[in-house]
Coordinates of C-alpha atoms (C1' of nucleotides) in Angstrom, one line a residue:
Chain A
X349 CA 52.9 29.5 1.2
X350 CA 55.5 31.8 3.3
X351 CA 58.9 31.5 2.5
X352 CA 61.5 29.6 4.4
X353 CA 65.2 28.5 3.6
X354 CA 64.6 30.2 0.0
X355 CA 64.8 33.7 -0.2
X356 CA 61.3 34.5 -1.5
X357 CA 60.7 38.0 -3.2
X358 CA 63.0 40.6 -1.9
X359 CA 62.6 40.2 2.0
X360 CA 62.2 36.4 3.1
X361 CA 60.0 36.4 5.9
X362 CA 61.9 33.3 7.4
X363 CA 65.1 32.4 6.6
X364 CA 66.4 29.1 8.2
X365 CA 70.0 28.1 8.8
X366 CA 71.6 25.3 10.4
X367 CA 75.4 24.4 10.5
X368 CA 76.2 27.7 10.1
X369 CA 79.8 28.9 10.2
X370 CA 79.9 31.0 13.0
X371 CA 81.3 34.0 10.3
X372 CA 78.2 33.6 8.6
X373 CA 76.1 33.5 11.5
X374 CA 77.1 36.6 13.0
X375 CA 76.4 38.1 9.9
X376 CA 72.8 36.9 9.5
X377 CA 72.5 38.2 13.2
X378 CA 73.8 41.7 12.7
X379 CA 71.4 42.1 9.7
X380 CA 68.6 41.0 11.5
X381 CA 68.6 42.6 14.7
X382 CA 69.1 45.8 12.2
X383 CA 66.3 45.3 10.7
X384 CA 64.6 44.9 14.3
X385 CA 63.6 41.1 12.8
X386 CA 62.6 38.0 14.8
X387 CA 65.7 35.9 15.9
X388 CA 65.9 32.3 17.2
X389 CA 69.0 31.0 18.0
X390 CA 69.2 27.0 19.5
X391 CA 72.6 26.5 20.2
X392 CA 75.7 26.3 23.2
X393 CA 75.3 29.3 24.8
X394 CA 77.1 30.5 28.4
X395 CA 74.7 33.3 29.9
X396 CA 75.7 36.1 32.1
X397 CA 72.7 38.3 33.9
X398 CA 73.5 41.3 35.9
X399 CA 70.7 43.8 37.3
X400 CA 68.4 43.7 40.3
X401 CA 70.0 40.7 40.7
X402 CA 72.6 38.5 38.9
X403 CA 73.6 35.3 37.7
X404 CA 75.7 32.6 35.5
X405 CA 74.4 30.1 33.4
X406 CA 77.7 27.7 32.2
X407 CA 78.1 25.9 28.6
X408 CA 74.6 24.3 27.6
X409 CA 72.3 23.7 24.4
X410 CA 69.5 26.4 24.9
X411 CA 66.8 28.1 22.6
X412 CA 66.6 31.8 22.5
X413 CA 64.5 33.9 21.3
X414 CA 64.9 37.6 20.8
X415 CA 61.8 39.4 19.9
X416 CA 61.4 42.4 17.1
X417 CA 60.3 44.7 20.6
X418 CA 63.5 43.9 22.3
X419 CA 62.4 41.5 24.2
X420 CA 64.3 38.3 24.9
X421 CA 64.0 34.8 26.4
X422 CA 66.4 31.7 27.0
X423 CA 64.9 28.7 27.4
X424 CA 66.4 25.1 28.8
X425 CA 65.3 22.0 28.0
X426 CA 63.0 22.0 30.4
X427 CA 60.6 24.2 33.0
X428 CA 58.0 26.5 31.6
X429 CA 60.0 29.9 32.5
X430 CA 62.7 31.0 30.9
X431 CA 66.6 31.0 32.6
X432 CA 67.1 34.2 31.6
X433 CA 65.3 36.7 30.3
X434 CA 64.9 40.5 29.3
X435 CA 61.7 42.6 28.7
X436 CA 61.1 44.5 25.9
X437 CA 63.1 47.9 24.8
X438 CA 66.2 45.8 24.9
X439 CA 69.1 47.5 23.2
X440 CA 71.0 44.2 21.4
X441 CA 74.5 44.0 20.4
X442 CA 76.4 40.9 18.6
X443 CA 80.1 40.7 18.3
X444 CA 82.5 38.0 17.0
X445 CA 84.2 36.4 19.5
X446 CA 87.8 34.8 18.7
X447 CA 85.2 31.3 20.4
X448 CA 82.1 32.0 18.6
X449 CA 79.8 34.9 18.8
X450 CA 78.6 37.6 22.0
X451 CA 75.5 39.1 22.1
X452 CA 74.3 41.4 25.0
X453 CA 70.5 42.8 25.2
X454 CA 70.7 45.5 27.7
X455 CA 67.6 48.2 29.2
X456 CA 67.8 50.9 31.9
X457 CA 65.5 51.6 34.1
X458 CA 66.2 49.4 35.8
X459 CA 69.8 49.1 34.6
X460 CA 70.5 45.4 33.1
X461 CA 72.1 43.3 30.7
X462 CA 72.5 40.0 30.0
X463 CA 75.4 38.5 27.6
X464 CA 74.9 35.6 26.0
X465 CA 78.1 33.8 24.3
X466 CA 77.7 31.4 21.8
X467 CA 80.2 28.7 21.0
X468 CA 78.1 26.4 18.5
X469 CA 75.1 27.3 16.8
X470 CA 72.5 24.5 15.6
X471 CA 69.8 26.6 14.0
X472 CA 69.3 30.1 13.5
X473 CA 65.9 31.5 12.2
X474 CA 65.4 35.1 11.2
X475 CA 62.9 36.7 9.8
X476 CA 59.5 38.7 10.7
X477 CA 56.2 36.5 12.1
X478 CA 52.9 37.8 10.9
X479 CA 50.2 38.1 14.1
X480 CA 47.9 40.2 13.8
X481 CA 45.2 37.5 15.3
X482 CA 42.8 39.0 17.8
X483 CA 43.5 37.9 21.5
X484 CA 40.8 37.6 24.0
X485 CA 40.5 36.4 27.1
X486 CA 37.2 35.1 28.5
X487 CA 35.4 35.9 31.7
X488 CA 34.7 39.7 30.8
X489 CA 31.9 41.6 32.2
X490 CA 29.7 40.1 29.7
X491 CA 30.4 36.8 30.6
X492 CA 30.1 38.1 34.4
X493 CA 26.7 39.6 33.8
X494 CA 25.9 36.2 32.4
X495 CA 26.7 34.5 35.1
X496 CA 24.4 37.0 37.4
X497 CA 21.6 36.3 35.1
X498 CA 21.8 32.3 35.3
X499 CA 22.5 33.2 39.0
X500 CA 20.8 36.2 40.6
X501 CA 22.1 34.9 44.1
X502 CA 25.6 36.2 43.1
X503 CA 24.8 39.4 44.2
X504 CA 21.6 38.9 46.7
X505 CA 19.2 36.5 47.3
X506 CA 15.4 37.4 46.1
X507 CA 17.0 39.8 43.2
X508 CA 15.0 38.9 40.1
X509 CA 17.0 40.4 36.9
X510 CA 14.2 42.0 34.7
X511 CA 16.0 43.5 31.6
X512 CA 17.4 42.7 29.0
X513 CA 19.4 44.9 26.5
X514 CA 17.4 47.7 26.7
X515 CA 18.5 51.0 28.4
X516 CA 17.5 53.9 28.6
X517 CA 20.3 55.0 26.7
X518 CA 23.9 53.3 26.7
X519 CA 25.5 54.0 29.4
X520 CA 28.6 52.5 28.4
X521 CA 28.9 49.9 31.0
X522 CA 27.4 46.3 31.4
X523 CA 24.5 46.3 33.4
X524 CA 21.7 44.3 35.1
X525 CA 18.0 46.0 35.7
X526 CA 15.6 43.9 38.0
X527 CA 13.9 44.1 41.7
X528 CA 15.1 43.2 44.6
X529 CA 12.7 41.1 47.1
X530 CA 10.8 44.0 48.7
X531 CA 10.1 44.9 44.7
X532 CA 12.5 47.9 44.6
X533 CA 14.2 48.5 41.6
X534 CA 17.6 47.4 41.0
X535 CA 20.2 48.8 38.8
X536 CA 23.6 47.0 38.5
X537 CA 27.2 48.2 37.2
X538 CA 29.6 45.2 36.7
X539 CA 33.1 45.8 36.7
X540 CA 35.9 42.8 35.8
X541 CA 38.4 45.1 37.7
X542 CA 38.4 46.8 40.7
X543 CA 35.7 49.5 40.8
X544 CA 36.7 53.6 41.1
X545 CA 35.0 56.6 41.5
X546 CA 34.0 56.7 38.2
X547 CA 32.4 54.1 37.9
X548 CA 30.1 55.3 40.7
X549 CA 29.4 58.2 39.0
X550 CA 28.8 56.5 36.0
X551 CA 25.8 55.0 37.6
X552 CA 24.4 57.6 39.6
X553 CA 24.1 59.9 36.2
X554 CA 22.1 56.6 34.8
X555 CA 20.3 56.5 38.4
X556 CA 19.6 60.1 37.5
X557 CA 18.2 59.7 34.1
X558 CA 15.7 56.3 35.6
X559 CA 14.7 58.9 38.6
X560 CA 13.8 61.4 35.7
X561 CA 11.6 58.8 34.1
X562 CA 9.9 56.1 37.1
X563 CA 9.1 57.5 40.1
X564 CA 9.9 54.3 42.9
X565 CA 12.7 53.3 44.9
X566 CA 15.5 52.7 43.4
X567 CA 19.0 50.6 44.0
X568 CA 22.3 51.4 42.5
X569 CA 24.6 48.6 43.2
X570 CA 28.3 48.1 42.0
X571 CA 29.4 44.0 41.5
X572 CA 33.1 43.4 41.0
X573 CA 35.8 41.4 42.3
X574 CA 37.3 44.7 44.5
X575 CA 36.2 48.0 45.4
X576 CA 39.0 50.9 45.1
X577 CA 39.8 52.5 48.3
X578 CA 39.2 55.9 46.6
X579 CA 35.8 54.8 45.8
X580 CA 34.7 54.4 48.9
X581 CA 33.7 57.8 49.9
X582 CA 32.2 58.8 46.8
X583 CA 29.4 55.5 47.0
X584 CA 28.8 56.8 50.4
X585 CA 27.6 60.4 49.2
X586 CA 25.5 58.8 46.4
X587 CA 24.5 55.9 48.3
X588 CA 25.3 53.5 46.0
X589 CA 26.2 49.9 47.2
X590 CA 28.8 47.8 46.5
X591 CA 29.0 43.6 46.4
X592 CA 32.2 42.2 45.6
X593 CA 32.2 38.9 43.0
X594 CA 35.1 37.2 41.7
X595 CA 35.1 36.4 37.9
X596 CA 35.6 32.7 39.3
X597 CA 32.6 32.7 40.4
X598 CA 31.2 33.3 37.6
X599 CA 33.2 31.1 35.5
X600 CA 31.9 28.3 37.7
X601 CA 28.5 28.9 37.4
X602 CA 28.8 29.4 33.3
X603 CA 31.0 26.1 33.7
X604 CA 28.2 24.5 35.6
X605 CA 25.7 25.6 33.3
X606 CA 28.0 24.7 30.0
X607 CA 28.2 21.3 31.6
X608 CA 24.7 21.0 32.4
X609 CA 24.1 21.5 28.6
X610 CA 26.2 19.2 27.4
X611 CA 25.3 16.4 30.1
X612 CA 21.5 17.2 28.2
X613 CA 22.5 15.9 25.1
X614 CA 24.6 12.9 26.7
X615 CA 22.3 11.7 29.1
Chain B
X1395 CA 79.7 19.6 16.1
X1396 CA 76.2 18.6 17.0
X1397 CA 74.2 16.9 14.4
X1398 CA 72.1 19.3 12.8
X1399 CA 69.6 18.7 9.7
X1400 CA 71.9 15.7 9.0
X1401 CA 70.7 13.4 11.0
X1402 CA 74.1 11.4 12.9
X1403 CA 74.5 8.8 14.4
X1404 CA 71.5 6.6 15.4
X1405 CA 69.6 9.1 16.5
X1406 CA 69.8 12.7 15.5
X1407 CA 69.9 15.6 18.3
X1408 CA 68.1 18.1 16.3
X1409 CA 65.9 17.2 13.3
X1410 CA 65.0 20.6 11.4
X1411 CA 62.6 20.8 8.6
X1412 CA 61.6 23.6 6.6
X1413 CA 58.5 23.5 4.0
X1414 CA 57.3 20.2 5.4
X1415 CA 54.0 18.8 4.1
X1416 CA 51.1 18.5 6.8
X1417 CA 51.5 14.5 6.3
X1418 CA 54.6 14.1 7.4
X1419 CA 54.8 16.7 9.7
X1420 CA 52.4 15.0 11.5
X1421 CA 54.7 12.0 11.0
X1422 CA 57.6 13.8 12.8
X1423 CA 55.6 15.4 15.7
X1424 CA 54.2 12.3 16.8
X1425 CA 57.6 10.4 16.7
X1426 CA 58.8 13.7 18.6
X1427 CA 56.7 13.6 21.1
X1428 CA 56.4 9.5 21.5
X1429 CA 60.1 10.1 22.1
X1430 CA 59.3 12.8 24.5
X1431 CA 61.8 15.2 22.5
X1432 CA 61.7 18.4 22.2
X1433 CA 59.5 20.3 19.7
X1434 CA 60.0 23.8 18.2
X1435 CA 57.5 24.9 15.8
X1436 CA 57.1 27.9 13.8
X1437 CA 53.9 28.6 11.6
X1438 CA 50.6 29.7 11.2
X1439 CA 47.7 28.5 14.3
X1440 CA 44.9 29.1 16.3
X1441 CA 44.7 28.4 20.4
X1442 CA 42.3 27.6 22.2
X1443 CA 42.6 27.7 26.0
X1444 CA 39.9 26.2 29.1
X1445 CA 41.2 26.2 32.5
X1446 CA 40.9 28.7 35.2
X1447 CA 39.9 30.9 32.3
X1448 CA 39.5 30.5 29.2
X1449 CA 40.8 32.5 26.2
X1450 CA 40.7 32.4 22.3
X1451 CA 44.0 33.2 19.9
X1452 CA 42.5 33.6 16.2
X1453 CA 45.1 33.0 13.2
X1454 CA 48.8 33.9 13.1
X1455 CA 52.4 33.6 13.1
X1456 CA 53.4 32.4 16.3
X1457 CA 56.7 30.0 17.6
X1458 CA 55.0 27.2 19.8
X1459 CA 57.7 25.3 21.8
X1460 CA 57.1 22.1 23.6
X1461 CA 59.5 20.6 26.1
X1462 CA 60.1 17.2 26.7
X1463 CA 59.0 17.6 30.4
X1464 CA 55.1 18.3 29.3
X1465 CA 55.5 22.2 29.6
X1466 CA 54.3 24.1 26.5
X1467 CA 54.9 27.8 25.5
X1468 CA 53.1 29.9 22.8
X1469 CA 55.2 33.0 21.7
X1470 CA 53.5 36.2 19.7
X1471 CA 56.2 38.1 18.1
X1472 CA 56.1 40.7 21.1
X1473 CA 56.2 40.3 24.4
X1474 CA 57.9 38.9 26.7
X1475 CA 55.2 36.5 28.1
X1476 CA 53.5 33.6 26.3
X1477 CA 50.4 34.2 25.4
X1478 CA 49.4 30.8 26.1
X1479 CA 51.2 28.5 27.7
X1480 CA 50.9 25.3 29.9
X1481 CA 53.4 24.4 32.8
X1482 CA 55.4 20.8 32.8
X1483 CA 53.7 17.4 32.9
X1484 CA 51.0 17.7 30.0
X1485 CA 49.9 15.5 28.0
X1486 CA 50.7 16.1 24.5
X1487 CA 48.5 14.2 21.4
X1488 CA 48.6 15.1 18.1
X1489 CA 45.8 14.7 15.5
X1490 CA 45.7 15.3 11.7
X1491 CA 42.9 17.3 10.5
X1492 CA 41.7 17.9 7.0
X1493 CA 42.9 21.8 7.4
X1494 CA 46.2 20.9 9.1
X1495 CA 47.5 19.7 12.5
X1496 CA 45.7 19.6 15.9
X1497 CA 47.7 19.5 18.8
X1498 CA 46.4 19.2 22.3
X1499 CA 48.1 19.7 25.6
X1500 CA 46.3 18.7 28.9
X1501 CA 47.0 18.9 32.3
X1502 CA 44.6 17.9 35.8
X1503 CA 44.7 19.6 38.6
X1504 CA 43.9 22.3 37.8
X1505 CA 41.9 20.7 34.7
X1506 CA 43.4 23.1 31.9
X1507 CA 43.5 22.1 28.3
X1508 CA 45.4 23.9 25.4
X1509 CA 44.8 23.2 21.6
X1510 CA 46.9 24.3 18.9
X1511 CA 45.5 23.8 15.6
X1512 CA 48.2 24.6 12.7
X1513 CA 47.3 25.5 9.4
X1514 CA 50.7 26.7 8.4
X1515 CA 53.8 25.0 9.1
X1516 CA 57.9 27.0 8.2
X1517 CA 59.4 25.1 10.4
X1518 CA 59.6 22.5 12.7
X1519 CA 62.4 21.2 15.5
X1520 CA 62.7 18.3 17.5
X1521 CA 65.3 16.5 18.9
X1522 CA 67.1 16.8 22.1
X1523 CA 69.4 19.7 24.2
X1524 CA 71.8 18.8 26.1
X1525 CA 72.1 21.2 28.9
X1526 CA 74.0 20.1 32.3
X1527 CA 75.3 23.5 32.9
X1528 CA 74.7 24.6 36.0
X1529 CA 73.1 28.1 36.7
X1530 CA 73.6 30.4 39.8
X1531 CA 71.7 33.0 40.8
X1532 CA 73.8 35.6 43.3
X1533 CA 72.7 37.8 45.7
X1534 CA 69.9 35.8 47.7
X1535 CA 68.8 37.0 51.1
X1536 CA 70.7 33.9 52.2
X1537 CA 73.9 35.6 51.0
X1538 CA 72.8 39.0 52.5
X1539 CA 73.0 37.0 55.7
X1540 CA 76.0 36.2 55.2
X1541 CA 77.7 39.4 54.3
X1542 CA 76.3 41.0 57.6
X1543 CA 77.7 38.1 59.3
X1544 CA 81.2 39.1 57.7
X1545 CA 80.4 42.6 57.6
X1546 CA 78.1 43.6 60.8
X1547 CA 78.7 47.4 59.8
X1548 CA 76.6 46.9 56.7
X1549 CA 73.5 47.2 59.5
X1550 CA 75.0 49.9 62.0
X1551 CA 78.2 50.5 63.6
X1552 CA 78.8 48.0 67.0
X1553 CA 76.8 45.7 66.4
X1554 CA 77.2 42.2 67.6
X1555 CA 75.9 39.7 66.0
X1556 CA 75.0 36.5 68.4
X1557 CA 73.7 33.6 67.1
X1558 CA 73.5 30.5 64.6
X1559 CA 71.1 29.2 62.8
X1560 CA 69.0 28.8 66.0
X1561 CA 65.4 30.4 66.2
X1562 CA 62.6 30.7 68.5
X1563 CA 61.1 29.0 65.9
X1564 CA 61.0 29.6 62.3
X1565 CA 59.3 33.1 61.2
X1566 CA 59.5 31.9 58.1
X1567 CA 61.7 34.9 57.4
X1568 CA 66.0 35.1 57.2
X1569 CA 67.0 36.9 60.1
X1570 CA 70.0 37.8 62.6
X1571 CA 70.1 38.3 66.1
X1572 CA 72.9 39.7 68.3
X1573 CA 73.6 42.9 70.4
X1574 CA 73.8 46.5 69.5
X1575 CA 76.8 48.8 71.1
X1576 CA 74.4 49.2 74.3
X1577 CA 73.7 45.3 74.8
X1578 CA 70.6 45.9 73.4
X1579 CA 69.1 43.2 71.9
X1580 CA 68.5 43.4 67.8
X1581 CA 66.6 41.4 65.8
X1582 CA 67.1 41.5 62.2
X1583 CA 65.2 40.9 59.4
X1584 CA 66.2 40.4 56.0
X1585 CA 64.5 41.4 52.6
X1586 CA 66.1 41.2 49.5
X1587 CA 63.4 43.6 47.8
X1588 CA 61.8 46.5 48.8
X1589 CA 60.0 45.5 52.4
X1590 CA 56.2 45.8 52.6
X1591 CA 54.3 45.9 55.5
X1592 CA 53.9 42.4 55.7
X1593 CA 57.5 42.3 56.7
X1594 CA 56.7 44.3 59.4
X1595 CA 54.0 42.2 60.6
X1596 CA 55.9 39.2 60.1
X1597 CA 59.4 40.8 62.2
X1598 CA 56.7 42.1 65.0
X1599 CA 55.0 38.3 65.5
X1600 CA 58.5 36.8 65.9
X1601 CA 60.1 40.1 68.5
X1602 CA 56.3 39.3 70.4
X1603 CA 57.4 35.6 70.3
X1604 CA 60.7 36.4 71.9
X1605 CA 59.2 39.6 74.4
X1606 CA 57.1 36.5 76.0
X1607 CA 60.5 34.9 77.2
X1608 CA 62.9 37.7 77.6
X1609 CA 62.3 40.4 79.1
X1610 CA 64.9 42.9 78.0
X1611 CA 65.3 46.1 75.2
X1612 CA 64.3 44.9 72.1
X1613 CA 64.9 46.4 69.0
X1614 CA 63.6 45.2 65.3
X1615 CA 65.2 46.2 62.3
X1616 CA 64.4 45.4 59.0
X1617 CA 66.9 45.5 56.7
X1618 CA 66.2 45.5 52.8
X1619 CA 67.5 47.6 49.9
X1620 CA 63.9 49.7 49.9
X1621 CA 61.1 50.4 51.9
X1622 CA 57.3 50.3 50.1
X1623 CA 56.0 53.6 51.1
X1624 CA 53.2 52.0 51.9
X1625 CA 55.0 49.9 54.7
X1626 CA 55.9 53.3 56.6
X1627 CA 52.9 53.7 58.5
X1628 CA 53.3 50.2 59.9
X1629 CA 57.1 50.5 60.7
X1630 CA 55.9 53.6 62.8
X1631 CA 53.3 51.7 64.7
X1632 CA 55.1 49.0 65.8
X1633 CA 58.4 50.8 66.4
X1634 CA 60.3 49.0 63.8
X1635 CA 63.3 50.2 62.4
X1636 CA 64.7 50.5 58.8
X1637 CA 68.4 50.0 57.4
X1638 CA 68.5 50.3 53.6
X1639 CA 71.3 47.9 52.2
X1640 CA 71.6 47.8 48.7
X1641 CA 72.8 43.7 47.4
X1642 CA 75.6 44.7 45.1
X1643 CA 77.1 46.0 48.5
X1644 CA 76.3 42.5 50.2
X1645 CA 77.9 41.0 46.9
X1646 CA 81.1 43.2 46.9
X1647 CA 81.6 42.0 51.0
X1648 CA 81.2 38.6 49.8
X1649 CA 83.2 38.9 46.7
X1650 CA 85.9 40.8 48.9
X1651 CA 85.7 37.9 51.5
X1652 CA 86.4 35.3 49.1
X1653 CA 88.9 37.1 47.1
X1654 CA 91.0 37.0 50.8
X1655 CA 90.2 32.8 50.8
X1656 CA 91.7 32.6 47.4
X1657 CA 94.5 34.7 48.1
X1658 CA 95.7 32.3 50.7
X1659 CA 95.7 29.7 48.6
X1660 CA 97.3 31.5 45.9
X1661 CA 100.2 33.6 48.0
Chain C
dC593 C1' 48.5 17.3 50.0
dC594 C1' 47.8 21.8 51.7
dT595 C1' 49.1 26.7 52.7
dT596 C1' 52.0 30.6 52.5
dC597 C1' 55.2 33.5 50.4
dC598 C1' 58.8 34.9 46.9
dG599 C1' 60.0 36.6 42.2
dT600 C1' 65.5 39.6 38.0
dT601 C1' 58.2 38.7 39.1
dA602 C1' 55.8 41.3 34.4
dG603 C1' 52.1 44.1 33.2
dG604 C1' 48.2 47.0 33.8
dC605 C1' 45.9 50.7 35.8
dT606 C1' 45.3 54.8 39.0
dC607 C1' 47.1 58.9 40.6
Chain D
dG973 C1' 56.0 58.8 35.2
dA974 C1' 55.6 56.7 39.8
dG975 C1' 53.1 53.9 43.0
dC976 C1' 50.2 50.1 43.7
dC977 C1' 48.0 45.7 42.7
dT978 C1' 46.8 41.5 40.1
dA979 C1' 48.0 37.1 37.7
dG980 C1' 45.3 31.1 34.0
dC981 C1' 50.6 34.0 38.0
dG982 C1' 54.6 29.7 38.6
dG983 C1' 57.5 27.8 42.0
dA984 C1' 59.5 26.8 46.5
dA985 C1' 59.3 26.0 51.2
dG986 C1' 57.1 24.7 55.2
dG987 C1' 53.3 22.2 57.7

DNA sequence: CCTTCCGTTAGGCTC
DNA sequence: GAGCCTAGCGGAAGG
């Protein structure tokens, strides 16, 4: 169980305070931002922002947040974005204030700072939060190259996807083998991102290796949502084609086809 | 002094609990958010999102914040964008599971569902902020307007400005017209960032508007404190011009102008 | 309800 | 490092 309002072992990993004196407080601060720690603040709070732009937020109970990166975020009661903010590489400063406490997060580049003055603190929470949990976010070029399988029509009508898994050595990008209608064959790159140059060339030297091998005609064809202006020339020379396919697309179909597997075991 | 962990009064305006067994955790975040308070929670979880995408978040630390409009935000301890999140209006139900707390947040339109299952709690937050204070945000292209109109110099020397507030027809853009030194007439438009090329476009649709029922020297100027290099060709093309005018200039004309109104009042 | 466009956009990726 | 573009963009304004 992690530590909380009890010190636990040398370096609490979340120490909780409410009704803080604001003496107190400002000590707690100062030693956490030190130590680069996670700091939430709820409290009264007047907000000053000057940059790119600038503004004033008066006298109102807010949460904030500033992050071990230097990042920092005030949030009202309500709306999903934050009042005022400040990306990370924040340099943060508190001082005691005759009416409570000042803290100021400020970054160049561009040049900004906000200040935020407290005059009444509810809950402060310092400490360090421990995430190291993997992140992913679905609809990659697997899940793409899944939707071209369940869907061929994505890229052309009549392709028929042969494949699967097997290469004729990794080429280090996800790919689709099949023919198209007039029963040439078809190699496909998928990119999630807009395609470059490189990823032309990427194919053509796996064209090359297939030409080495099977002597018929052969496609190279590059499916992603955009094609690089920089690219263009260089698909010209190798004569590699290029069909543009949105990852929502492709969620749909995987969406239909998820929904068409659980209506089988509803129906 | 705001009520704290003590709860005061009838009803308490922030309720914080440390070390708090699933049970009644569960206990609190359902009377939270039947109350339609609003929830802080720090500990240990796992989100799950399906939308527009869809996207896993395995175990860790996190600070999950739900606000008592429906919006939900899911903080990392970098960063200084959730890394899930859902905007106001949601639907917020919480279940108790054998491993800890479920909590699911659902919105139509799009369909989009979050679910935050907790296995971990330090600490959780609810109760109320109040927060009336109004915030301003300076320096809009409305008040660059408005500091040309003081300050016509700001754009170039002799020029006139004509008008208010009437339009061909809304561009859909803030703009001035008047006279330069040689009765030309100028159009003006205003960009409070760098102008793109769609500025351009947008200033030439409205000069074409205005060339169909006046047949006089036209000039266009767009006027912004930078110019996207990639907006240069454009400018070129349709013989648009540039002024750069940086908004702390526009906000020392303003703050000039109504230091003079106060003065008045004051002397 | 839709589209269009702005943002203290932030963040990622190419050049 | 600078320029350029995307986003689960969100949100506002106009139609």
């Amino acid at each position: 169980m992690r530590g909380t309002s009890e010190d636990w072992g040398h370096q609490p990993l979340l120490n909780v305070k409410t009704n803080l004196p604001m003496d107190e407080a400002v000590g707690v601060l100062e030693n956490a931002f030190r130590a680069r720690n996670f700091v939430l603040i709820i409290g009264e709070c007047w907000v000053d922002y000057d940059g790119r732009a600038s503004s004033t937020l008066e006298w109102g109970e807010r949460v904030t947040i500033f992050k071990k990166d230097g990042s920092v975020l005030i949030h009202r009661p309500t709306g999903y974005e934050p009042v005022n903010w400040q990306p990370p590489k924040c340099a943060i400063v508190v001082n005691r204030r005759d009416s409570g406490i000042l803290i100021t997060a400020a970054r160049s580049q561009p040049r900004e700072i906000i200040s935020i003055e407290f005059r009444n603190v509810s809950l402060v929470a310092v400490g360090s939060l421990d995430d190291t949990g993997d992140f992913a976010l679905h609809v990659t070029e697997a899940q793409m190259k899944q939707a071209i399988l369940i869907a061929p029509d994505l890229v052309e009508a009549g392709l028929t996807p042969l494949q699967q898994e097997k290469h004729v050595e990794n080429a280090g990008f996800t790919d689709i083998y099949g023919e198209d209608k007039d029963g040439s064959m078809v190699v496909i790159e998928i990119k999630r991102n807009a395609a470059t140059k490189d990823a032309a060339i990427q194919l053509n030297s796996y064209l090359d290796k297939i030409r080495k091998r099977v002597n018929r005609p052969l496609r190279g064809i590059i499916v992603a949502p955009d094609l690089r202006k920089s690219a263009q020339p260089m698909l010209q020379v190798l004569s590699i084609e290029f069909v543009k396919l949105d990852p929502e697309k492709c969620f749909s179909v995987l969406k239909t086809q998820k929904d068409m597997k659980l209506s089988q075991f509803i129906s």
